[in-house]
PDB file of C-alpha atoms in Angstrom:
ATOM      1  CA  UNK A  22      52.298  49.258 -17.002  1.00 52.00           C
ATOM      2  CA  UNK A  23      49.482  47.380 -15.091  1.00 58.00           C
ATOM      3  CA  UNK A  24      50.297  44.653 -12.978  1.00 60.00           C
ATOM      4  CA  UNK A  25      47.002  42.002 -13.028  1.00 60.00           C
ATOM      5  CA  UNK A  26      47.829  39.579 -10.219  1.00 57.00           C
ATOM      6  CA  UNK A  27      44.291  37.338 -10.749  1.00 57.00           C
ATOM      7  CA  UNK A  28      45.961  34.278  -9.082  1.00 62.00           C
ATOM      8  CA  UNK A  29      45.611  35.381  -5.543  1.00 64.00           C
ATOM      9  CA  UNK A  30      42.246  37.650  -5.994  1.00 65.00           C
ATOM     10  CA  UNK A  31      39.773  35.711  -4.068  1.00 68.00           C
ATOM     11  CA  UNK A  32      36.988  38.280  -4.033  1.00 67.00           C
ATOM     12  CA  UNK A  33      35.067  36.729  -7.020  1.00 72.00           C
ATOM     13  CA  UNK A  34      34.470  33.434  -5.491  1.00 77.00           C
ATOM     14  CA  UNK A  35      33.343  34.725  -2.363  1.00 77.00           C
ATOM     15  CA  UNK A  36      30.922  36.600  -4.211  1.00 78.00           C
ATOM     16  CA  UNK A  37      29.695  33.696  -5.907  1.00 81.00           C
ATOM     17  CA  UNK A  38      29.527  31.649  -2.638  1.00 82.00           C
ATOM     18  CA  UNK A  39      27.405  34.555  -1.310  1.00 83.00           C
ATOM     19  CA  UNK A  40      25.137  33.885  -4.125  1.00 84.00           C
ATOM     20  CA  UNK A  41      24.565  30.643  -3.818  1.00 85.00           C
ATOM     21  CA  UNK A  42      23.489  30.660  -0.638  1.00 87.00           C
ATOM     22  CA  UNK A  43      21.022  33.152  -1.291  1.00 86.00           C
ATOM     23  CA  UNK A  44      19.902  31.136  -3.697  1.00 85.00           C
ATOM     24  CA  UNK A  45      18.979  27.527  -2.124  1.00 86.00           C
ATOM     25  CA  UNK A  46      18.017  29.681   1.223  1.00 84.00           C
ATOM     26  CA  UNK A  47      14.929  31.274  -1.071  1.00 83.00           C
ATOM     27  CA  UNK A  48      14.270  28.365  -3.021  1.00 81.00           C
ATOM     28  CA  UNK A  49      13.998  25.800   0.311  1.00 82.00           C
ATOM     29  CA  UNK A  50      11.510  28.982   1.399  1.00 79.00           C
ATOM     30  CA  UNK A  51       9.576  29.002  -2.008  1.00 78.00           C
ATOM     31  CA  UNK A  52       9.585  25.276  -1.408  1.00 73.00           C
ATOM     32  CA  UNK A  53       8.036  25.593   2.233  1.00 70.00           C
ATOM     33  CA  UNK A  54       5.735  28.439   0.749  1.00 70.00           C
ATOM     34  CA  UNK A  55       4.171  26.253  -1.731  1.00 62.00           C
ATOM     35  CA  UNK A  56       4.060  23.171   1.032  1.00 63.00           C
ATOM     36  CA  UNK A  57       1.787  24.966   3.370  1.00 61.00           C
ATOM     37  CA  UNK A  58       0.093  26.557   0.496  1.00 57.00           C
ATOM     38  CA  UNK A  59      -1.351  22.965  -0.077  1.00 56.00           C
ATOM     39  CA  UNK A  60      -0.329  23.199  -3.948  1.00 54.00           C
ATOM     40  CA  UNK A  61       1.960  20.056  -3.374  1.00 51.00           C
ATOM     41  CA  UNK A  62      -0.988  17.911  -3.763  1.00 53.00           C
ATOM     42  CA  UNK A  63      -3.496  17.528  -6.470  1.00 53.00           C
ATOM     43  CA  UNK A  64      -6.543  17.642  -3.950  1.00 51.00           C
ATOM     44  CA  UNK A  65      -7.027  17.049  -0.294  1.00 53.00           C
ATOM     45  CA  UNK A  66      -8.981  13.981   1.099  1.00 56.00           C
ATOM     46  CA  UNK A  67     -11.151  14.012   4.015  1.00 63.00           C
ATOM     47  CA  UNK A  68     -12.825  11.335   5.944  1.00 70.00           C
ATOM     48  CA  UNK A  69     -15.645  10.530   3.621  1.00 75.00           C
ATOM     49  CA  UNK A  70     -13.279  10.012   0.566  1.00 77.00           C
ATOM     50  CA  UNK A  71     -10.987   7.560   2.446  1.00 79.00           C
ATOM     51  CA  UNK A  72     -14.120   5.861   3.062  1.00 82.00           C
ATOM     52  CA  UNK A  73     -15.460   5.795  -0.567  1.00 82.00           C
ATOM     53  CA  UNK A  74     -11.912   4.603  -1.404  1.00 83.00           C
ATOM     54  CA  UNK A  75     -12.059   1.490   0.728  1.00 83.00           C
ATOM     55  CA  UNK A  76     -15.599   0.767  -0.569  1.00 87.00           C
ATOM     56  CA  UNK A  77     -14.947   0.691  -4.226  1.00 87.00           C
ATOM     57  CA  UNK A  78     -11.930  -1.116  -3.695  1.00 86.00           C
ATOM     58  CA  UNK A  79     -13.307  -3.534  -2.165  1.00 87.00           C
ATOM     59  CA  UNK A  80     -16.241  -3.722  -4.794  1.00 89.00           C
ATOM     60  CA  UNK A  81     -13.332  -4.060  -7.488  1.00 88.00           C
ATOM     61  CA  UNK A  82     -10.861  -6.003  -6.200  1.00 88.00           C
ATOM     62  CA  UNK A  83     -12.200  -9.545  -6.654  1.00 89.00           C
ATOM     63  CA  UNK A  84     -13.312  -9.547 -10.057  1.00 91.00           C
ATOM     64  CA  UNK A  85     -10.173  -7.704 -10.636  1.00 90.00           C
ATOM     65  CA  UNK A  86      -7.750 -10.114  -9.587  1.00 90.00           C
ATOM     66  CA  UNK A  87     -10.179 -13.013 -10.827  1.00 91.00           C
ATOM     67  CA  UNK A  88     -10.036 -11.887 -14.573  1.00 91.00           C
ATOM     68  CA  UNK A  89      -6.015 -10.724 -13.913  1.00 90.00           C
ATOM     69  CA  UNK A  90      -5.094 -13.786 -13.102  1.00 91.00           C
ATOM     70  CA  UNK A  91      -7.095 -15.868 -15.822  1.00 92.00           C
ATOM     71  CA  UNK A  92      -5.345 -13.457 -18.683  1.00 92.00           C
ATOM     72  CA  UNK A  93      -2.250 -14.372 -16.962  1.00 91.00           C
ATOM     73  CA  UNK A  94      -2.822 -18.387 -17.058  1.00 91.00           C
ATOM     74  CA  UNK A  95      -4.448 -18.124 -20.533  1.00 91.00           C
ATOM     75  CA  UNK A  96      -1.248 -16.479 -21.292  1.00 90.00           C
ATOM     76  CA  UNK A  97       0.794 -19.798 -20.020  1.00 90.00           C
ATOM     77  CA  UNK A  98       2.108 -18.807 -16.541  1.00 89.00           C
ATOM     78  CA  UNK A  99       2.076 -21.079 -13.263  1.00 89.00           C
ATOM     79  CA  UNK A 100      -1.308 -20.295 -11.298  1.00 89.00           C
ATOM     80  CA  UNK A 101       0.980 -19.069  -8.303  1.00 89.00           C
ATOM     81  CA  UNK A 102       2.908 -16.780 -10.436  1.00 90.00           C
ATOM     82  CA  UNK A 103      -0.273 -15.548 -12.159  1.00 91.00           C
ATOM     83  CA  UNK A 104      -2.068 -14.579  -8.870  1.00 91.00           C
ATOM     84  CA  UNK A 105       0.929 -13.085  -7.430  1.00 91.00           C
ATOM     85  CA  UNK A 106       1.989 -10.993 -10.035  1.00 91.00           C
ATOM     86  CA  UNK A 107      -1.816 -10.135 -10.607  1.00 92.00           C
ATOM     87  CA  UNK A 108      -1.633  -8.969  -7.175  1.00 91.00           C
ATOM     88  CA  UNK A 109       1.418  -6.592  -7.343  1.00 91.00           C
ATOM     89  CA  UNK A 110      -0.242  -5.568 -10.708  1.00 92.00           C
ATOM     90  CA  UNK A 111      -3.558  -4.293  -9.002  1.00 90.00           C
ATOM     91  CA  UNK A 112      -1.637  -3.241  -6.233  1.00 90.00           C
ATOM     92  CA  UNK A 113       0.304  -0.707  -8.709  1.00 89.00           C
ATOM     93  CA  UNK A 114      -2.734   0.822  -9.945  1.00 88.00           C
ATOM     94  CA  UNK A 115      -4.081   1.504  -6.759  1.00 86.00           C
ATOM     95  CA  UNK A 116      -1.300   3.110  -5.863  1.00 85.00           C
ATOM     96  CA  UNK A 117      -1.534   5.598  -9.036  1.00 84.00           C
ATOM     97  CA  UNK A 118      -5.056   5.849  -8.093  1.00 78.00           C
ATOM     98  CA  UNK A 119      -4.399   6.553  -4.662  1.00 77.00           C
ATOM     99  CA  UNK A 120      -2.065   9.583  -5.345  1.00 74.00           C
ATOM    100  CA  UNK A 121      -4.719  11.179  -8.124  1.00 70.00           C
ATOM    101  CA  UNK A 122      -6.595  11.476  -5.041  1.00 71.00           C
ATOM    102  CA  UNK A 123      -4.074  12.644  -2.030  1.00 78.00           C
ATOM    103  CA  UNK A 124      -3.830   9.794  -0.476  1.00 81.00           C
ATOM    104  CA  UNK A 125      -1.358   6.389  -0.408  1.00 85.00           C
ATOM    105  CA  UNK A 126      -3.180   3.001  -1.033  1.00 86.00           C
ATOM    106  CA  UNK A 127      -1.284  -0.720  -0.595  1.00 86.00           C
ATOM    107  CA  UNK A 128      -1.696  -4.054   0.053  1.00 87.00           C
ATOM    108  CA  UNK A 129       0.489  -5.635   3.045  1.00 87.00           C
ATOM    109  CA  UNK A 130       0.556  -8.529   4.751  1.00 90.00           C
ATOM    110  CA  UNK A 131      -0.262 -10.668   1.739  1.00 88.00           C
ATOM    111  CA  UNK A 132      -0.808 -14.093   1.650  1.00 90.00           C
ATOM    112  CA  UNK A 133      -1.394 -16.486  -1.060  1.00 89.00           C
ATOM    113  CA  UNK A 134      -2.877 -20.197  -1.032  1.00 90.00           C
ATOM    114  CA  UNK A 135      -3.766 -21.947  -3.965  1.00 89.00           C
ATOM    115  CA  UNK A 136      -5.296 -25.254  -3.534  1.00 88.00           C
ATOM    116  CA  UNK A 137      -5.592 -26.783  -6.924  1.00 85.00           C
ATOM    117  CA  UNK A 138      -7.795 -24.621  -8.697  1.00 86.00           C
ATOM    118  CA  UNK A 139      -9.511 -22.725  -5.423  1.00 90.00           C
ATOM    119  CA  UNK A 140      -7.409 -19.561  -4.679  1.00 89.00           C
ATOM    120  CA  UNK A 141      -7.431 -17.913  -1.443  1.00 91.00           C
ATOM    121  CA  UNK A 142      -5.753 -14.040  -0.802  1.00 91.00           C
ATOM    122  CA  UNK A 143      -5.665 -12.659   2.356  1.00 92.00           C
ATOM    123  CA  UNK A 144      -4.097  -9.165   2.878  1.00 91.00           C
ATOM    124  CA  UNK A 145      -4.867  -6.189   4.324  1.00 90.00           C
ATOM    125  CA  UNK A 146      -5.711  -3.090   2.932  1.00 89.00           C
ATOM    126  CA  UNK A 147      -4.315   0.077   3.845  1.00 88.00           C
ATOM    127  CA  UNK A 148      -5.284   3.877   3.105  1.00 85.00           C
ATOM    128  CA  UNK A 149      -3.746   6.821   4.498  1.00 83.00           C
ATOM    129  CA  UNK A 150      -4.574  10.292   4.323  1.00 80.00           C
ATOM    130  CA  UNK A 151      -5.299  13.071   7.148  1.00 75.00           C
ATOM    131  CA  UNK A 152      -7.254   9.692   8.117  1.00 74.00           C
ATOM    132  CA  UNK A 153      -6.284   6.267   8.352  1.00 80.00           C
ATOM    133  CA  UNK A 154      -7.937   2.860   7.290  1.00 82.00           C
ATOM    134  CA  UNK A 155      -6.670  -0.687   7.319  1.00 88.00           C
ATOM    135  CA  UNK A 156      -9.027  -3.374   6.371  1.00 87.00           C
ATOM    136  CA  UNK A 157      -8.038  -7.099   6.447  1.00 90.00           C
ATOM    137  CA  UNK A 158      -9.421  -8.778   3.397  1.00 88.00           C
ATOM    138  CA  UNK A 159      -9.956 -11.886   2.181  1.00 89.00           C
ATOM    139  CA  UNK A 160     -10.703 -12.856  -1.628  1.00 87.00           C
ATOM    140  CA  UNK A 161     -11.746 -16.942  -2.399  1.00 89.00           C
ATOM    141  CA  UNK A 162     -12.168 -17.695  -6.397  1.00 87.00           C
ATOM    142  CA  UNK A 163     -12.133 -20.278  -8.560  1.00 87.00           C
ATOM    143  CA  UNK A 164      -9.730 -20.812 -11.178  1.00 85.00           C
ATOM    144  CA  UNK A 165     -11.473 -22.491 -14.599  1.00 80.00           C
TER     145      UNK A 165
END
């Protein structure tokens, strides 16, 4: 008659231990492989597309936050509330934008004054990529 003792047999779950440590040591190298591959990223930026970045952003971003922030009133909210949440809104999709292209695009620094109808935004721009750009701006409309 066979005796099956499984209750003390350990050599199963070493075995599996074993395993799994072969396994996360070749997926952190696959990982690393596909890192310096340069895969990670949906395209690389250089110097000349950080620049065309901060140009057409700062060809859009008036009007942008102009006709944002007139939806929003038409829509009934407080100007302050309208331009602010305007601005996080624009800020957003630059960000989406920013990572279509390999790099990380935001707003910091921001600061708001409304004077009856007259807005005024001041922030900074910032893009970052194998280069870096930050570019104070300043954005004056008129509310109708």
């Amino acid at each position: 008659m066979k005796n099956n003792d499984l209750i003390n047999n350990d050599t199963g779950q070493m075995l599996l231990a074993a395993g799994l440590v072969l396994l996360m040591s070749l997926l952190s190298m696959s990982l690393y492989g596909v890192k310096v591959a340069g895969y990670d990223l949906p395209r690389t930026s250089d110097v000349t597309d950080v620049l065309d970045t901060t140009e057409e952003v700062e060809m859009i971003i008036l009007p942008s936050l102009e006709n944002r922030t007139q939806i929003r009133i038409d829509a009934g909210m407080d100007l302050n509330d309208a331009v602010l949440d305007s601005l996080d809104s624009i800020e957003y999709d630059l960000k989406s934008h920013g990572i279509l292209r390999g790099m990380q695009i935001s707003l910091t620094n921001s600061e708001i004054d409304v004077d009856e109808n007259n807005v005024s935004v001041v922030t900074i721009l910032n893009i970052v990529s194998d280069s870096t750009i930050e570019l104070p701006l300043i954005i004056e409309f008129e509310v109708l």
